[in-house]
Tab-separated table of C-alpha atoms in Angstrom:
chain	number	residue	atom	x	y	z
A	1	MET	CA	-136.277	-65.359	-115.985
A	2	THR	CA	-133.234	-64.859	-113.725
A	3	MET	CA	-134.074	-62.800	-110.660
A	4	SER	CA	-132.073	-59.743	-109.672
A	5	PRO	CA	-133.153	-58.494	-106.273
A	6	ASN	CA	-131.517	-55.787	-104.248
A	7	PRO	CA	-128.357	-57.251	-102.616
A	8	SER	CA	-129.655	-56.506	-99.121
A	9	SER	CA	-132.749	-58.640	-99.741
A	10	LEU	CA	-130.858	-61.836	-100.530
A	11	SER	CA	-131.894	-64.694	-98.258
A	12	PRO	CA	-129.522	-67.335	-96.898
A	13	ALA	CA	-131.259	-69.852	-99.172
A	14	MET	CA	-130.496	-67.679	-102.215
A	15	VAL	CA	-126.838	-67.410	-101.172
A	16	ARG	CA	-126.592	-71.185	-100.761
A	17	ARG	CA	-128.236	-71.682	-104.163
A	18	ALA	CA	-125.786	-69.250	-105.745
A	19	ILE	CA	-122.839	-71.113	-104.239
A	20	PHE	CA	-124.145	-74.491	-105.369
A	21	SER	CA	-124.959	-73.344	-108.890
A	22	SER	CA	-121.594	-71.621	-109.263
A	23	VAL	CA	-119.555	-74.675	-108.337
A	24	LEU	CA	-121.680	-77.268	-110.143
A	25	GLY	CA	-120.282	-76.447	-113.572
A	26	ASN	CA	-116.726	-76.421	-112.260
A	27	GLY	CA	-117.309	-79.882	-110.819
A	28	LEU	CA	-118.709	-81.152	-114.124
A	29	GLU	CA	-115.709	-79.716	-115.970
A	30	TRP	CA	-113.260	-81.545	-113.735
A	31	PHE	CA	-115.238	-84.754	-113.715
A	32	ASP	CA	-115.075	-84.904	-117.506
A	33	PHE	CA	-111.388	-83.989	-117.671
A	34	LEU	CA	-110.371	-86.508	-115.037
A	35	ILE	CA	-112.421	-89.323	-116.551
A	36	TYR	CA	-110.776	-88.613	-119.908
A	37	ALA	CA	-107.342	-88.834	-118.272
A	38	TYR	CA	-108.141	-92.007	-116.321
A	39	PHE	CA	-109.365	-93.815	-119.433
A	40	SER	CA	-106.843	-92.279	-121.826
A	41	LYS	CA	-105.339	-95.671	-122.726
A	42	ILE	CA	-108.764	-97.104	-123.566
A	43	ILE	CA	-109.805	-93.987	-125.471
A	44	ALA	CA	-106.575	-94.338	-127.446
A	45	GLN	CA	-107.593	-97.866	-128.433
A	46	VAL	CA	-111.119	-96.862	-129.394
A	47	PHE	CA	-110.482	-93.646	-131.322
A	48	PHE	CA	-106.764	-93.415	-132.135
A	49	PRO	CA	-105.545	-96.853	-133.216
A	50	ALA	CA	-101.936	-96.830	-134.357
A	51	GLY	CA	-99.094	-99.263	-134.856
A	52	SER	CA	-97.375	-97.868	-131.759
A	53	GLY	CA	-99.032	-97.795	-128.368
A	54	PHE	CA	-96.935	-94.736	-127.524
A	55	LEU	CA	-98.114	-92.891	-130.654
A	56	SER	CA	-101.740	-93.778	-129.944
A	57	LEU	CA	-101.426	-92.474	-126.386
A	58	MET	CA	-99.715	-89.274	-127.542
A	59	LEU	CA	-102.558	-88.624	-130.000
A	60	THR	CA	-105.044	-89.067	-127.150
A	61	LEU	CA	-103.108	-86.706	-124.872
A	62	ALA	CA	-102.781	-84.203	-127.713
A	63	THR	CA	-106.575	-84.259	-128.040
A	64	PHE	CA	-106.770	-83.708	-124.283
A	65	ALA	CA	-104.494	-80.680	-124.723
A	66	ILE	CA	-106.533	-79.260	-127.631
A	67	GLY	CA	-109.380	-78.511	-125.260
A	68	PHE	CA	-107.012	-76.271	-123.321
A	69	VAL	CA	-105.544	-74.491	-126.322
A	70	VAL	CA	-108.948	-72.975	-127.172
A	71	ARG	CA	-109.823	-72.198	-123.553
A	72	PRO	CA	-108.356	-68.666	-123.563
A	73	PHE	CA	-110.496	-67.772	-126.594
A	74	GLY	CA	-113.632	-69.184	-125.010
A	75	GLY	CA	-112.688	-67.517	-121.753
A	76	ILE	CA	-112.379	-64.083	-123.341
A	77	LEU	CA	-115.665	-64.415	-125.271
A	78	LEU	CA	-117.664	-65.784	-122.342
A	79	GLY	CA	-115.917	-63.476	-119.883
A	80	LEU	CA	-116.900	-60.437	-121.932
A	81	TYR	CA	-120.452	-61.816	-122.130
A	82	ALA	CA	-120.561	-62.282	-118.346
A	83	ASP	CA	-119.236	-58.748	-117.767
A	84	ARG	CA	-121.877	-57.300	-120.093
A	85	MET	CA	-124.949	-59.483	-119.499
A	86	GLY	CA	-124.372	-60.886	-116.021
A	87	ARG	CA	-122.806	-63.857	-114.269
A	88	SER	CA	-125.989	-65.907	-114.019
A	89	ARG	CA	-126.801	-65.816	-117.733
A	90	ALA	CA	-123.258	-66.741	-118.652
A	91	LEU	CA	-123.162	-69.677	-116.237
A	92	SER	CA	-126.443	-71.056	-117.625
A	93	LEU	CA	-125.080	-70.912	-121.175
A	94	ILE	CA	-121.796	-72.521	-120.134
A	95	ILE	CA	-123.233	-75.538	-118.343
A	96	MET	CA	-125.547	-76.475	-121.219
A	97	SER	CA	-122.687	-76.261	-123.701
A	98	MET	CA	-120.481	-78.355	-121.423
A	99	ALA	CA	-123.181	-80.986	-121.062
A	100	ALA	CA	-123.579	-81.178	-124.854
A	101	SER	CA	-119.846	-81.748	-125.389
A	102	THR	CA	-119.751	-84.388	-122.642
A	103	LEU	CA	-122.711	-86.204	-124.200
A	104	LEU	CA	-120.993	-86.174	-127.590
A	105	MET	CA	-117.909	-87.764	-126.019
A	106	GLY	CA	-120.007	-90.574	-124.600
A	107	LEU	CA	-122.062	-91.272	-127.737
A	108	THR	CA	-119.462	-91.085	-130.521
A	109	PRO	CA	-118.881	-94.519	-132.158
A	110	GLY	CA	-115.319	-95.835	-132.264
A	111	TYR	CA	-112.820	-95.800	-135.119
A	112	ALA	CA	-113.754	-99.379	-136.051
A	113	HIS	CA	-117.313	-98.277	-136.843
A	114	ILE	CA	-117.033	-94.860	-138.547
A	115	GLY	CA	-113.338	-94.533	-139.353
A	116	LEU	CA	-111.716	-91.087	-139.259
A	117	ALA	CA	-115.027	-89.480	-138.328
A	118	ALA	CA	-114.599	-90.935	-134.825
A	119	PRO	CA	-111.414	-89.052	-133.821
A	120	ALA	CA	-112.749	-85.976	-135.665
A	121	LEU	CA	-115.887	-85.944	-133.498
A	122	ILE	CA	-113.833	-86.435	-130.337
A	123	VAL	CA	-111.615	-83.503	-131.290
A	124	PHE	CA	-114.736	-81.407	-131.977
A	125	ALA	CA	-116.184	-82.359	-128.585
A	126	ARG	CA	-112.953	-81.328	-126.885
A	127	LEU	CA	-112.952	-78.021	-128.776
A	128	LEU	CA	-116.545	-77.300	-127.754
A	129	GLN	CA	-115.798	-78.225	-124.174
A	130	GLY	CA	-112.649	-76.107	-124.149
A	131	LEU	CA	-114.550	-73.059	-125.415
A	132	SER	CA	-117.285	-73.615	-122.826
A	133	VAL	CA	-115.158	-74.188	-119.763
A	134	GLY	CA	-112.929	-71.273	-120.712
A	135	GLY	CA	-115.435	-69.025	-118.976
A	136	GLN	CA	-116.589	-71.444	-116.280
A	137	PHE	CA	-113.966	-70.977	-113.568
A	138	ALA	CA	-113.779	-67.211	-114.071
A	139	THR	CA	-117.510	-66.526	-114.029
A	140	ALA	CA	-118.167	-68.892	-111.121
A	141	SER	CA	-115.309	-67.318	-109.150
A	142	ALA	CA	-116.682	-63.836	-109.824
A	143	MET	CA	-120.135	-64.945	-108.688
A	144	LEU	CA	-118.823	-66.458	-105.446
A	145	VAL	CA	-116.595	-63.525	-104.534
A	146	GLU	CA	-119.323	-60.996	-105.317
A	147	TYR	CA	-121.753	-62.852	-103.052
A	148	ALA	CA	-119.188	-63.082	-100.240
A	149	PRO	CA	-119.350	-60.721	-97.256
A	150	PRO	CA	-116.238	-58.661	-96.383
A	151	GLY	CA	-113.386	-60.708	-94.982
A	152	ARG	CA	-114.672	-64.038	-96.342
A	153	LYS	CA	-113.906	-63.803	-100.049
A	154	MET	CA	-111.164	-66.433	-99.977
A	155	PHE	CA	-113.421	-68.800	-98.045
A	156	TYR	CA	-116.345	-68.366	-100.426
A	157	GLY	CA	-114.036	-68.669	-103.419
A	158	SER	CA	-112.604	-71.887	-102.028
A	159	PHE	CA	-115.911	-73.622	-102.758
A	160	ASN	CA	-114.986	-73.442	-106.432
A	161	MET	CA	-111.929	-75.543	-105.604
A	162	THR	CA	-114.001	-77.831	-103.380
A	163	ALA	CA	-116.076	-78.629	-106.455
A	164	GLN	CA	-112.925	-79.922	-108.103
A	165	SER	CA	-112.311	-82.143	-105.100
A	166	PHE	CA	-115.799	-83.561	-105.316
A	167	ALA	CA	-115.233	-84.203	-109.025
A	168	LEU	CA	-111.954	-85.957	-108.175
A	169	LEU	CA	-113.748	-88.088	-105.605
A	170	LEU	CA	-116.592	-88.951	-107.964
A	171	SER	CA	-114.446	-89.589	-111.039
A	172	SER	CA	-111.843	-91.687	-109.234
A	173	GLY	CA	-114.555	-93.683	-107.457
A	174	THR	CA	-116.375	-94.274	-110.734
A	175	GLY	CA	-113.144	-95.194	-112.478
A	176	TYR	CA	-112.158	-97.579	-109.698
A	177	LEU	CA	-115.520	-99.371	-109.789
A	178	LEU	CA	-115.468	-99.710	-113.560
A	179	THR	CA	-111.860	-100.929	-113.762
A	180	THR	CA	-112.311	-103.476	-110.965
A	181	GLN	CA	-115.802	-104.750	-111.826
A	182	LEU	CA	-115.573	-104.922	-115.625
A	183	THR	CA	-113.219	-106.848	-117.859
A	184	HIS	CA	-110.890	-104.987	-120.192
A	185	ALA	CA	-113.053	-106.013	-123.144
A	186	GLN	CA	-116.150	-104.597	-121.446
A	187	LEU	CA	-114.356	-101.353	-120.650
A	188	VAL	CA	-113.299	-100.924	-124.280
A	189	ALA	CA	-116.736	-101.899	-125.609
A	190	TRP	CA	-118.922	-99.663	-123.422
A	191	GLY	CA	-117.716	-99.244	-119.836
A	192	TRP	CA	-115.631	-96.116	-120.391
A	193	ARG	CA	-118.688	-94.331	-121.867
A	194	VAL	CA	-120.802	-94.590	-118.707
A	195	PRO	CA	-119.171	-91.679	-116.793
A	196	PHE	CA	-119.511	-89.319	-119.773
A	197	LEU	CA	-123.192	-90.152	-120.233
A	198	CYS	CA	-123.866	-89.695	-116.521
A	199	GLY	CA	-121.901	-86.423	-116.474
A	200	ALA	CA	-124.084	-85.015	-119.250
A	201	LEU	CA	-127.136	-85.309	-116.967
A	202	ALA	CA	-125.770	-82.501	-114.813
A	203	GLY	CA	-126.444	-80.039	-117.620
A	204	PRO	CA	-130.250	-79.790	-117.387
A	205	ILE	CA	-130.124	-79.934	-113.576
A	206	GLY	CA	-127.548	-77.151	-113.404
A	207	PHE	CA	-129.455	-75.017	-115.907
A	208	TYR	CA	-132.640	-75.270	-113.847
A	209	ILE	CA	-130.869	-74.307	-110.619
A	210	ARG	CA	-128.905	-71.459	-112.174
A	211	HIS	CA	-132.014	-70.081	-113.828
A	212	ARG	CA	-133.441	-69.509	-110.342
A	213	VAL	CA	-130.392	-67.744	-108.903
A	214	ALA	CA	-130.297	-63.983	-108.404
A	215	GLU	CA	-127.663	-62.025	-110.268
A	216	SER	CA	-124.460	-61.149	-108.428
A	217	PRO	CA	-125.111	-58.275	-105.965
A	218	GLU	CA	-122.002	-56.350	-107.007
A	219	PHE	CA	-122.895	-56.713	-110.695
A	220	VAL	CA	-126.433	-55.439	-109.994
A	221	GLU	CA	-124.980	-52.410	-108.203
A	222	LEU	CA	-122.544	-51.756	-111.042
A	223	ARG	CA	-125.373	-51.891	-113.592
A	224	ALA	CA	-127.489	-49.550	-111.466
A	225	HIS	CA	-124.556	-47.169	-111.102
A	226	GLU	CA	-123.526	-47.094	-114.766
A	227	GLY	CA	-126.999	-47.503	-116.271
A	228	LYS	CA	-125.922	-49.645	-119.214
A	229	PRO	CA	-123.818	-52.724	-119.960
A	230	PRO	CA	-120.106	-51.861	-119.690
A	231	ARG	CA	-118.056	-51.950	-122.867
A	232	VAL	CA	-114.413	-52.845	-122.373
A	233	SER	CA	-112.141	-53.334	-125.377
A	234	LEU	CA	-109.244	-55.758	-125.205
A	235	ARG	CA	-106.799	-52.875	-125.609
A	236	GLN	CA	-108.370	-50.956	-122.745
A	237	PHE	CA	-108.448	-54.087	-120.591
A	238	LEU	CA	-104.748	-54.787	-121.136
A	239	ARG	CA	-103.874	-51.165	-120.419
A	240	ASP	CA	-105.854	-51.079	-117.178
A	241	ASN	CA	-105.376	-54.668	-115.968
A	242	GLY	CA	-102.297	-56.059	-117.721
A	243	ARG	CA	-100.167	-56.114	-114.586
A	244	ALA	CA	-102.922	-57.760	-112.570
A	245	ALA	CA	-103.360	-60.382	-115.319
A	246	LEU	CA	-99.662	-61.272	-115.150
A	247	CYS	CA	-99.880	-61.519	-111.372
A	248	ALA	CA	-102.889	-63.824	-111.723
A	249	MET	CA	-101.012	-66.076	-114.159
A	250	GLY	CA	-98.191	-66.352	-111.673
A	251	VAL	CA	-100.606	-67.263	-108.885
A	252	ILE	CA	-102.184	-70.026	-110.976
A	253	ALA	CA	-99.164	-71.644	-112.689
A	254	VAL	CA	-97.740	-73.773	-109.864
A	255	GLY	CA	-101.161	-74.883	-108.620
A	256	ALA	CA	-102.288	-75.821	-112.130
A	257	ALA	CA	-99.123	-77.825	-112.748
A	258	THR	CA	-99.462	-79.644	-109.429
A	259	ASN	CA	-103.143	-80.353	-109.964
A	260	TYR	CA	-102.755	-81.836	-113.421
A	261	VAL	CA	-99.574	-83.774	-112.654
A	262	TRP	CA	-100.994	-85.475	-109.562
A	263	HIS	CA	-104.597	-85.883	-110.685
A	264	SER	CA	-104.616	-86.133	-114.491
A	265	TYR	CA	-101.169	-87.321	-115.540
A	266	MET	CA	-100.805	-89.700	-112.598
A	267	ALA	CA	-103.090	-92.241	-114.280
A	268	VAL	CA	-100.620	-92.491	-117.178
A	269	TYR	CA	-97.535	-92.262	-114.948
A	270	VAL	CA	-98.610	-95.088	-112.639
A	271	GLU	CA	-99.083	-97.553	-115.483
A	272	ARG	CA	-96.256	-96.568	-117.823
A	273	GLN	CA	-93.508	-95.541	-115.387
A	274	LEU	CA	-94.272	-97.253	-112.085
A	275	HIS	CA	-95.869	-100.348	-113.676
A	276	LEU	CA	-98.613	-100.416	-111.069
A	277	PRO	CA	-102.337	-101.069	-111.691
A	278	LEU	CA	-104.507	-98.045	-112.491
A	279	ALA	CA	-106.742	-98.982	-109.551
A	280	VAL	CA	-103.865	-98.098	-107.179
A	281	ALA	CA	-103.798	-94.492	-108.408
A	282	LEU	CA	-107.590	-94.269	-108.351
A	283	ARG	CA	-107.820	-95.387	-104.720
A	284	GLY	CA	-105.369	-92.695	-103.685
A	285	ALA	CA	-107.123	-90.076	-105.792
A	286	PHE	CA	-110.460	-90.973	-104.199
A	287	PHE	CA	-109.066	-90.507	-100.686
A	288	CYS	CA	-107.426	-87.216	-101.714
A	289	GLY	CA	-110.754	-86.021	-103.068
A	290	VAL	CA	-112.357	-86.671	-99.688
A	291	LEU	CA	-109.468	-84.958	-97.903
A	292	ASN	CA	-109.688	-81.846	-100.052
A	293	LEU	CA	-113.371	-81.410	-99.289
A	294	PHE	CA	-112.156	-80.270	-95.871
A	295	LEU	CA	-108.731	-78.861	-96.725
A	296	PHE	CA	-109.874	-76.287	-99.306
A	297	PRO	CA	-112.393	-74.486	-97.042
A	298	LEU	CA	-109.913	-74.634	-94.155
A	299	ALA	CA	-107.148	-73.123	-96.277
A	300	GLY	CA	-109.590	-70.481	-97.540
A	301	ARG	CA	-110.367	-69.437	-93.971
A	302	LEU	CA	-106.658	-69.227	-93.133
A	303	MET	CA	-106.052	-67.025	-96.172
A	304	ASP	CA	-108.834	-64.663	-95.112
A	305	ARG	CA	-107.281	-64.448	-91.663
A	306	TYR	CA	-103.565	-64.167	-92.467
A	307	GLY	CA	-103.516	-62.946	-96.066
A	308	ALA	CA	-103.450	-65.030	-99.228
A	309	TYR	CA	-100.165	-63.650	-100.533
A	310	ARG	CA	-98.432	-63.936	-97.174
A	311	LEU	CA	-99.039	-67.693	-97.394
A	312	PHE	CA	-98.401	-67.999	-101.125
A	313	TYR	CA	-94.612	-67.532	-101.020
A	314	PRO	CA	-93.630	-69.919	-98.191
A	315	VAL	CA	-96.032	-72.645	-99.344
A	316	THR	CA	-94.760	-72.502	-102.930
A	317	ILE	CA	-91.114	-72.601	-101.826
A	318	ALA	CA	-91.804	-75.537	-99.505
A	319	TRP	CA	-93.539	-77.423	-102.317
A	320	MET	CA	-90.609	-76.866	-104.684
A	321	ALA	CA	-88.314	-78.282	-102.017
A	322	CYS	CA	-90.509	-81.385	-101.586
A	323	ALA	CA	-91.403	-82.177	-105.210
A	324	TYR	CA	-88.145	-83.912	-106.170
A	325	PRO	CA	-87.706	-85.990	-102.969
A	326	LEU	CA	-91.347	-87.048	-103.229
A	327	PHE	CA	-90.904	-88.512	-106.710
A	328	VAL	CA	-87.581	-90.088	-105.746
A	329	TYR	CA	-89.347	-91.762	-102.832
A	330	VAL	CA	-91.991	-93.256	-105.141
A	331	VAL	CA	-89.698	-94.218	-108.030
A	332	ALA	CA	-87.058	-95.836	-105.800
A	333	ALA	CA	-89.436	-98.656	-104.795
A	334	PRO	CA	-92.803	-98.309	-106.548
A	335	SER	CA	-95.658	-99.578	-104.403
A	336	ALA	CA	-99.244	-98.749	-103.594
A	337	GLU	CA	-98.241	-97.605	-100.117
A	338	ARG	CA	-95.532	-95.179	-101.259
A	339	LEU	CA	-97.727	-93.762	-103.990
A	340	PHE	CA	-100.531	-93.185	-101.492
A	341	VAL	CA	-98.218	-91.308	-99.102
A	342	ALA	CA	-96.993	-89.126	-101.960
A	343	GLN	CA	-100.522	-88.416	-103.164
A	344	VAL	CA	-101.611	-87.289	-99.687
A	345	ILE	CA	-98.595	-84.983	-99.255
A	346	ALA	CA	-99.156	-83.471	-102.703
A	347	THR	CA	-102.840	-82.959	-101.866
A	348	VAL	CA	-102.049	-81.013	-98.694
A	349	PHE	CA	-99.704	-78.704	-100.600
A	350	LEU	CA	-102.205	-78.339	-103.424
A	351	ALA	CA	-104.935	-77.227	-101.028
A	352	ALA	CA	-102.597	-74.739	-99.359
A	353	MET	CA	-101.631	-73.263	-102.743
A	354	SER	CA	-104.945	-73.395	-104.587
A	355	ALA	CA	-107.764	-72.782	-102.106
A	356	GLY	CA	-107.444	-69.046	-102.565
A	357	HIS	CA	-107.138	-69.070	-106.357
A	358	PRO	CA	-110.753	-68.003	-107.052
A	359	GLY	CA	-110.656	-65.240	-104.452
A	360	MET	CA	-107.117	-64.120	-105.278
A	361	LEU	CA	-107.840	-63.841	-108.980
A	362	ALA	CA	-111.293	-62.281	-108.674
A	363	THR	CA	-110.105	-59.559	-106.288
A	364	LEU	CA	-107.322	-58.582	-108.684
A	365	PHE	CA	-109.860	-57.170	-111.165
A	366	PRO	CA	-112.685	-54.606	-110.900
A	367	VAL	CA	-116.297	-55.776	-111.267
A	368	ARG	CA	-116.710	-54.349	-114.777
A	369	SER	CA	-113.922	-56.548	-116.186
A	370	ARG	CA	-113.669	-59.273	-113.539
A	371	SER	CA	-114.927	-62.283	-115.510
A	372	SER	CA	-112.887	-61.466	-118.618
A	373	GLY	CA	-109.798	-60.695	-116.522
A	374	VAL	CA	-109.931	-63.926	-114.541
A	375	ALA	CA	-110.814	-65.918	-117.679
A	376	LEU	CA	-107.861	-64.624	-119.683
A	377	SER	CA	-105.218	-65.055	-116.984
A	378	TYR	CA	-106.553	-68.323	-115.593
A	379	ASN	CA	-106.941	-70.051	-118.950
A	380	VAL	CA	-103.568	-69.005	-120.316
A	381	ALA	CA	-101.816	-70.275	-117.182
A	382	VAL	CA	-103.843	-73.498	-116.984
A	383	THR	CA	-103.295	-74.196	-120.686
A	384	LEU	CA	-99.530	-73.752	-120.487
A	385	PHE	CA	-98.894	-75.443	-117.145
A	386	GLY	CA	-101.895	-77.738	-116.736
A	387	GLY	CA	-103.509	-78.885	-119.952
A	388	LEU	CA	-100.216	-79.360	-121.755
A	389	ALA	CA	-98.618	-81.076	-118.746
A	390	PRO	CA	-99.488	-84.716	-119.617
A	391	PHE	CA	-98.372	-84.266	-123.231
A	392	THR	CA	-95.209	-82.342	-122.320
A	393	ILE	CA	-94.118	-84.646	-119.498
A	394	THR	CA	-94.803	-87.798	-121.523
A	395	GLY	CA	-92.713	-86.442	-124.391
A	396	PHE	CA	-89.783	-85.356	-122.193
A	397	THR	CA	-89.895	-88.607	-120.248
A	398	ARG	CA	-89.614	-90.503	-123.532
A	399	LEU	CA	-86.767	-88.240	-124.644
A	400	THR	CA	-84.751	-88.353	-121.419
A	401	GLY	CA	-85.767	-91.762	-120.120
A	402	SER	CA	-86.098	-90.265	-116.631
A	403	SER	CA	-89.016	-91.129	-114.388
A	404	LEU	CA	-88.343	-87.947	-112.430
A	405	THR	CA	-89.395	-85.585	-115.228
A	406	PRO	CA	-92.648	-84.595	-113.430
A	407	ALA	CA	-90.641	-83.365	-110.425
A	408	PHE	CA	-88.535	-81.022	-112.567
A	409	TYR	CA	-91.701	-79.823	-114.264
A	410	LEU	CA	-93.240	-78.885	-110.901
A	411	ILE	CA	-90.068	-77.125	-109.733
A	412	PHE	CA	-89.992	-75.070	-112.936
A	413	ALA	CA	-93.668	-74.132	-112.501
A	414	GLY	CA	-93.030	-73.060	-108.914
A	415	LEU	CA	-90.061	-70.912	-109.912
A	416	PHE	CA	-92.118	-69.318	-112.690
A	417	SER	CA	-94.915	-68.481	-110.240
A	418	LEU	CA	-92.608	-66.951	-107.647
A	419	VAL	CA	-90.773	-64.789	-110.171
A	420	LEU	CA	-93.906	-63.555	-111.944
A	421	VAL	CA	-95.855	-62.715	-108.782
A	422	ALA	CA	-92.826	-60.993	-107.242
A	423	ALA	CA	-92.342	-58.963	-110.440
A	424	THR	CA	-95.956	-57.772	-110.350
A	425	ARG	CA	-96.155	-56.847	-106.679
A	426	ARG	CA	-98.399	-53.876	-107.373
A	427	GLY	CA	-100.994	-56.282	-108.739
A	428	HIS	CA	-101.557	-58.138	-105.491
A	429	ARG	CA	-101.185	-55.022	-103.374
A	430	ASP	CA	-104.097	-53.568	-105.302
A	431	ALA	CA	-105.971	-56.813	-104.715
A	432	ASP	CA	-105.431	-56.612	-100.963
A	433	ASP	CA	-106.720	-53.021	-100.959
A	434	ARG	CA	-109.735	-54.005	-103.063
A	435	ARG	CA	-110.515	-57.054	-100.906
A	436	LEU	CA	-110.568	-54.906	-97.768
A	437	ALA	CA	-112.657	-52.205	-99.431
A	438	SER	CA	-116.401	-52.047	-98.972
A	439	PRO	CA	-118.249	-54.490	-101.247
A	440	ARG	CA	-120.777	-51.726	-101.892
A	441	SER	CA	-118.350	-49.923	-104.169
A	442	PRO	CA	-119.397	-50.591	-107.800
A	443	ALA	CA	-115.872	-50.214	-109.094
A	444	ALA	CA	-114.386	-52.532	-106.521
C-alpha cells in the first residue's frame, strides 16, 4: 500500500525515489513515441501497405497523431483521478497502462499475416497509449513540484524534461544500433519490434517503485485540511482556472512544436527532404540527448533564480529569429555536419524554453485541481503543436514543395505562444505569487 507520511518526515531517499518514479513514466512515453517516429517508414511497410509510399507514410503519421487526439480526454480523466485519489496511485495506474500499449505495439503481427486487423490493433494501441500518457506529464509534474522545497520548483520540475532527454538518448542510440547492424529485411521482419518489447519491461519496474513512494506532501496536507477528496466539476474548473489554462497552453506551444519537429519529425525530414541516411539524424539526436541531461537542470536553476517568465519572452523571440536561418543553412547544402550543428543549436534553445514547463504549469494551478489543470492545458497544446506536427508539416511540404515548411511552422508556434501568454498576464503573475508562497498552504 502506498505510504503517506507527514511531509516533515520525508527522508532524502524518499525524495529521490519520488523524483525517479515520477520521471520514469515520462521517459517511457517519450521512448515509445520517438521509436515510433524513427521507424515510421518501416512501420508503414509492415502495417499500412499502399500503392503510394507517400500515402503509406501519411497513414502511419496519422496513426501517430491519433494518440495525441485522445490525450486531452485521458488527461482530464486521469487528472481528475489524481486530484481526488492522489498522485502516486494515478502514476502507478498510468505506467502499467502505458506498458501494456507498448507491448501490444511490439507483438502485433503485420498486415501480411492478419490483414486489416494489424493496422486496427496498432491504432488501438496508440489510442490506449494516448489515454494513458494524457495524465502522465501532468501528474508527474505535480508530484515533483509538490515535493520541491521553496525556490527550487523549476529545478525539480526540470527532471521531468530530463527524462525526455534520457529517452531521446536511449531511443536514438537503440535506433542507430539497429539501423547500422541489421539489414533492411531484418529491420522489417523483427528488428523494429525490439525497442517496443524492451520498453514494455519498464512497466512492472516502475509500478514496483511507485508503489513504495509516499504521496505528495502538499496533497496529504490538502486532504488533511479538507477531510475528503475534492470534487471539482469541469465548469467550476474553467471558471476558476480558465485564464491560467490558456496561459499554460501558450507556455507549452512553442516548446512542443520545437521538440516534435527536431526530435520526431526530423527522422522523416532527413530521409525525404535532405536525402541523408537516417543514421545521420540518430547520431545527432543521441548527442543532443546527452547534452540535454545537463542543460535542462541548468536551465531550471536559472529560472528559479531569475524568474521563468522573465526568460520566456527573450528566449522565444530569439528562437523565432533563428528558426528560418537554421533550416536555410541545412537545406542549402545538406550534410551530416550541417545537420548536427543545427540539431545542437535547436537543443540549446529547446532546453532554455522547456526546462521550466513542469514547474511553470504546475504553479499556475492550486493543489486541488493541479493535475487536471496541467493535463488539460498541456495535452491540448501538445496535440495541436506537437503530435500533429509531423502530419501537418509533411502535408504542407507536399502541397508547397518547400523544404523550409518546418521553419515557418516553428515561427507560427512561437508567435502563438507570445501572444497567448501576453494576453493572459494575470495567469503567470498568480503563478509567481503562488511559487513564492509557503508550500505549507493547502490551497497553494
